[in-house]
């Protein structure tokens, strides 16, 4: 009718169009946020995995460098256990009487023992032990690795630790050097896939040379 004016506001068509545009904008922002969140999560997991590996290898290398006796693995052997002593000769004589002696141990638990084999810590798991004024260290095996051994509570180091394809086991005591004074350590640290973050692996290998003596 002549003289009628349109009421202020949107028509139904305009509202539907505005809603559609708004939904598309929100969906786009959500996709960007999800992608950014996934990428940041992947970067964080990768950094944590590498940090865990490097800290573990630094500790093992330091213990080997200071070791004066090595009980596991034997010369020319390999295994999932590394045991040694500091300031104690293979014949049981303390090298320096004024300095304390002790022993260390590392083991990889392939099954469900202690905290290993759970959803939070899937096997295989790497553990570290330290004993004061004890040498040789108590024997570590698949049966007790991850449990309290010789009064020492194990330190959980990492889960999902596997043997690299290029070596027969985690710890290899080679005969390349005189008296078997060389230990090759190799491990693949893994984090399983979660959500949109794929499986992550970080392989580390190192060789430690020191004087372990030929008698063990």
CSV table of C-alpha atoms in Angstrom, one decimal, residues 1-208:
chain,number,residue,atom,x,y,z
A,1,UNK,CA,0.0,0.0,0.0
A,2,UNK,CA,1.1,3.5,-0.8
A,3,UNK,CA,2.8,5.2,2.1
A,4,UNK,CA,3.7,2.0,4.1
A,5,UNK,CA,7.3,1.9,5.3
A,6,UNK,CA,9.4,-1.3,5.8
A,7,UNK,CA,10.0,-2.1,9.5
A,8,UNK,CA,13.6,-1.8,10.7
A,9,UNK,CA,15.5,-5.2,10.9
A,10,UNK,CA,16.4,-8.1,8.7
A,11,UNK,CA,14.2,-10.2,6.5
A,12,UNK,CA,14.1,-13.9,7.0
A,13,UNK,CA,16.2,-14.4,3.9
A,14,UNK,CA,18.8,-12.0,5.2
A,15,UNK,CA,18.9,-13.7,8.6
A,16,UNK,CA,19.4,-17.1,7.0
A,17,UNK,CA,22.2,-15.7,4.8
A,18,UNK,CA,23.9,-14.0,7.8
A,19,UNK,CA,23.7,-17.2,9.8
A,20,UNK,CA,25.2,-19.2,7.0
A,21,UNK,CA,28.1,-16.8,6.6
A,22,UNK,CA,28.7,-16.7,10.4
A,23,UNK,CA,28.7,-20.5,10.6
A,24,UNK,CA,31.2,-20.7,7.8
A,25,UNK,CA,33.5,-18.2,9.6
A,26,UNK,CA,33.2,-20.2,12.8
A,27,UNK,CA,33.9,-23.5,11.1
A,28,UNK,CA,37.0,-22.0,9.4
A,29,UNK,CA,38.3,-20.6,12.7
A,30,UNK,CA,37.7,-23.9,14.4
A,31,UNK,CA,39.6,-25.8,11.7
A,32,UNK,CA,42.6,-23.4,12.0
A,33,UNK,CA,42.5,-23.7,15.8
A,34,UNK,CA,42.4,-27.5,15.6
A,35,UNK,CA,45.3,-27.7,13.2
A,36,UNK,CA,47.4,-25.3,15.3
A,37,UNK,CA,46.6,-27.2,18.4
A,38,UNK,CA,47.5,-30.6,16.9
A,39,UNK,CA,50.8,-29.2,15.5
A,40,UNK,CA,51.7,-27.6,18.8
A,41,UNK,CA,50.9,-30.9,20.6
A,42,UNK,CA,53.1,-32.8,18.2
A,43,UNK,CA,56.0,-30.4,18.7
A,44,UNK,CA,55.6,-30.7,22.4
A,45,UNK,CA,55.6,-34.5,22.4
A,46,UNK,CA,58.6,-34.6,20.0
A,47,UNK,CA,60.5,-32.2,22.3
A,48,UNK,CA,59.7,-34.3,25.4
A,49,UNK,CA,60.7,-37.5,23.7
A,50,UNK,CA,64.1,-36.2,22.6
A,51,UNK,CA,64.7,-34.7,26.1
A,52,UNK,CA,63.9,-38.0,27.8
A,53,UNK,CA,66.3,-39.8,25.4
A,54,UNK,CA,69.1,-37.3,25.8
A,55,UNK,CA,68.8,-37.2,29.6
A,56,UNK,CA,68.8,-41.0,29.8
A,57,UNK,CA,71.9,-41.3,27.6
A,58,UNK,CA,73.8,-38.6,29.4
A,59,UNK,CA,73.3,-40.5,32.7
A,60,UNK,CA,74.4,-43.8,31.2
A,61,UNK,CA,77.4,-42.3,29.6
A,62,UNK,CA,78.5,-40.5,32.8
A,63,UNK,CA,78.2,-43.8,34.8
A,64,UNK,CA,80.2,-45.7,32.2
A,65,UNK,CA,83.0,-43.1,32.0
A,66,UNK,CA,83.4,-43.2,35.8
A,67,UNK,CA,83.1,-47.0,36.0
A,68,UNK,CA,86.1,-49.1,37.1
A,69,UNK,CA,84.3,-52.4,36.9
A,70,UNK,CA,81.6,-53.8,34.6
A,71,UNK,CA,79.6,-56.9,35.4
A,72,UNK,CA,76.9,-56.8,32.7
A,73,UNK,CA,77.1,-57.3,29.9
A,74,UNK,CA,80.2,-59.6,30.0
A,75,UNK,CA,83.0,-59.1,27.5
A,76,UNK,CA,81.8,-59.9,24.0
A,77,UNK,CA,78.2,-60.2,25.2
A,78,UNK,CA,75.0,-58.2,25.0
A,79,UNK,CA,71.7,-57.9,26.8
A,80,UNK,CA,69.1,-55.6,28.3
A,81,UNK,CA,71.0,-55.1,31.6
A,82,UNK,CA,74.0,-52.8,32.2
A,83,UNK,CA,75.7,-53.1,35.7
A,84,UNK,CA,78.9,-51.6,36.9
A,85,UNK,CA,80.9,-50.2,39.9
A,86,UNK,CA,82.8,-47.0,40.6
A,87,UNK,CA,86.0,-46.9,42.6
A,88,UNK,CA,86.1,-50.7,42.9
A,89,UNK,CA,88.5,-52.9,40.9
A,90,UNK,CA,87.3,-56.2,39.4
A,91,UNK,CA,89.2,-58.1,42.1
A,92,UNK,CA,87.2,-56.5,44.8
A,93,UNK,CA,89.9,-54.0,46.0
A,94,UNK,CA,88.8,-50.4,46.5
A,95,UNK,CA,90.8,-48.2,44.2
A,96,UNK,CA,90.9,-45.2,46.5
A,97,UNK,CA,90.2,-45.9,50.1
A,98,UNK,CA,89.3,-42.2,50.9
A,99,UNK,CA,86.6,-42.2,48.2
A,100,UNK,CA,83.3,-43.9,48.5
A,101,UNK,CA,82.5,-46.7,46.2
A,102,UNK,CA,79.2,-47.8,44.7
A,103,UNK,CA,77.4,-49.4,41.8
A,104,UNK,CA,74.8,-48.6,39.2
A,105,UNK,CA,72.4,-50.5,37.1
A,106,UNK,CA,70.2,-50.0,34.1
A,107,UNK,CA,67.7,-52.5,32.8
A,108,UNK,CA,64.9,-52.7,30.2
A,109,UNK,CA,61.8,-54.5,31.4
A,110,UNK,CA,60.0,-56.2,28.5
A,111,UNK,CA,56.8,-57.1,30.4
A,112,UNK,CA,54.5,-56.0,33.2
A,113,UNK,CA,56.6,-55.6,36.4
A,114,UNK,CA,56.4,-52.7,38.8
A,115,UNK,CA,55.1,-49.6,37.0
A,116,UNK,CA,55.8,-51.1,33.5
A,117,UNK,CA,53.2,-52.6,31.3
A,118,UNK,CA,50.4,-50.1,32.1
A,119,UNK,CA,48.5,-47.8,29.8
A,120,UNK,CA,50.6,-44.9,31.2
A,121,UNK,CA,53.9,-46.8,30.8
A,122,UNK,CA,53.7,-49.4,28.0
A,123,UNK,CA,56.5,-51.9,27.9
A,124,UNK,CA,59.4,-52.1,27.3
A,125,UNK,CA,60.5,-49.7,30.1
A,126,UNK,CA,63.9,-48.4,31.0
A,127,UNK,CA,64.9,-48.2,34.7
A,128,UNK,CA,67.9,-47.0,36.6
A,129,UNK,CA,69.4,-48.2,39.9
A,130,UNK,CA,72.1,-46.8,42.3
A,131,UNK,CA,73.6,-48.6,45.3
A,132,UNK,CA,76.0,-47.0,47.8
A,133,UNK,CA,78.8,-49.0,49.2
A,134,UNK,CA,77.8,-52.1,47.3
A,135,UNK,CA,79.9,-53.9,44.6
A,136,UNK,CA,79.1,-55.9,42.7
A,137,UNK,CA,75.5,-54.7,42.3
A,138,UNK,CA,72.6,-57.0,42.8
A,139,UNK,CA,71.7,-59.0,39.7
A,140,UNK,CA,69.0,-57.5,37.5
A,141,UNK,CA,66.8,-59.6,35.4
A,142,UNK,CA,63.4,-59.6,33.6
A,143,UNK,CA,61.9,-60.9,36.8
A,144,UNK,CA,63.0,-58.1,39.1
A,145,UNK,CA,63.7,-55.1,36.7
A,146,UNK,CA,61.3,-52.4,37.8
A,147,UNK,CA,61.0,-53.6,41.4
A,148,UNK,CA,63.0,-52.7,44.5
A,149,UNK,CA,66.3,-54.6,44.3
A,150,UNK,CA,69.0,-54.7,47.0
A,151,UNK,CA,67.2,-51.9,48.9
A,152,UNK,CA,67.3,-49.6,45.9
A,153,UNK,CA,64.1,-48.2,44.6
A,154,UNK,CA,64.2,-48.0,40.8
A,155,UNK,CA,64.0,-44.8,38.9
A,156,UNK,CA,61.6,-44.9,36.0
A,157,UNK,CA,63.3,-43.4,33.0
A,158,UNK,CA,61.2,-44.1,29.9
A,159,UNK,CA,58.6,-46.4,28.4
A,160,UNK,CA,58.3,-47.8,24.8
A,161,UNK,CA,62.1,-48.3,24.6
A,162,UNK,CA,63.1,-50.7,21.8
A,163,UNK,CA,66.2,-52.1,20.3
A,164,UNK,CA,67.5,-50.5,17.1
A,165,UNK,CA,67.5,-52.8,14.0
A,166,UNK,CA,71.3,-52.3,13.6
A,167,UNK,CA,72.4,-53.9,16.9
A,168,UNK,CA,71.5,-57.2,18.7
A,169,UNK,CA,70.5,-55.7,22.0
A,170,UNK,CA,70.3,-52.5,24.1
A,171,UNK,CA,73.8,-52.9,25.6
A,172,UNK,CA,76.6,-54.5,23.6
A,173,UNK,CA,80.1,-55.0,25.1
A,174,UNK,CA,82.3,-55.3,22.1
A,175,UNK,CA,85.7,-56.8,21.7
A,176,UNK,CA,86.9,-54.1,19.4
A,177,UNK,CA,89.1,-52.6,22.1
A,178,UNK,CA,91.6,-54.4,24.4
A,179,UNK,CA,90.0,-56.0,27.4
A,180,UNK,CA,86.5,-55.3,26.2
A,181,UNK,CA,86.6,-51.8,27.4
A,182,UNK,CA,84.0,-50.6,24.9
A,183,UNK,CA,80.2,-50.6,25.4
A,184,UNK,CA,77.7,-49.8,22.6
A,185,UNK,CA,74.3,-48.5,23.7
A,186,UNK,CA,71.4,-48.2,21.4
A,187,UNK,CA,67.7,-47.4,22.0
A,188,UNK,CA,64.7,-46.3,20.1
A,189,UNK,CA,62.4,-44.1,22.2
A,190,UNK,CA,58.8,-44.2,21.0
A,191,UNK,CA,55.5,-42.5,21.7
A,192,UNK,CA,52.4,-44.2,20.3
A,193,UNK,CA,49.9,-42.4,18.2
A,194,UNK,CA,47.3,-40.3,20.0
A,195,UNK,CA,44.4,-38.4,18.3
A,196,UNK,CA,45.8,-36.8,15.2
A,197,UNK,CA,49.4,-37.0,16.4
A,198,UNK,CA,51.2,-39.9,14.6
A,199,UNK,CA,53.7,-42.4,16.1
A,200,UNK,CA,57.0,-40.7,17.1
A,201,UNK,CA,60.4,-42.4,17.3
A,202,UNK,CA,63.8,-41.1,18.3
A,203,UNK,CA,66.8,-43.4,17.9
A,204,UNK,CA,70.0,-42.7,19.9
A,205,UNK,CA,73.2,-44.7,19.9
A,206,UNK,CA,76.5,-44.1,21.5
A,207,UNK,CA,79.8,-45.8,22.3
A,208,UNK,CA,81.6,-45.4,25.6
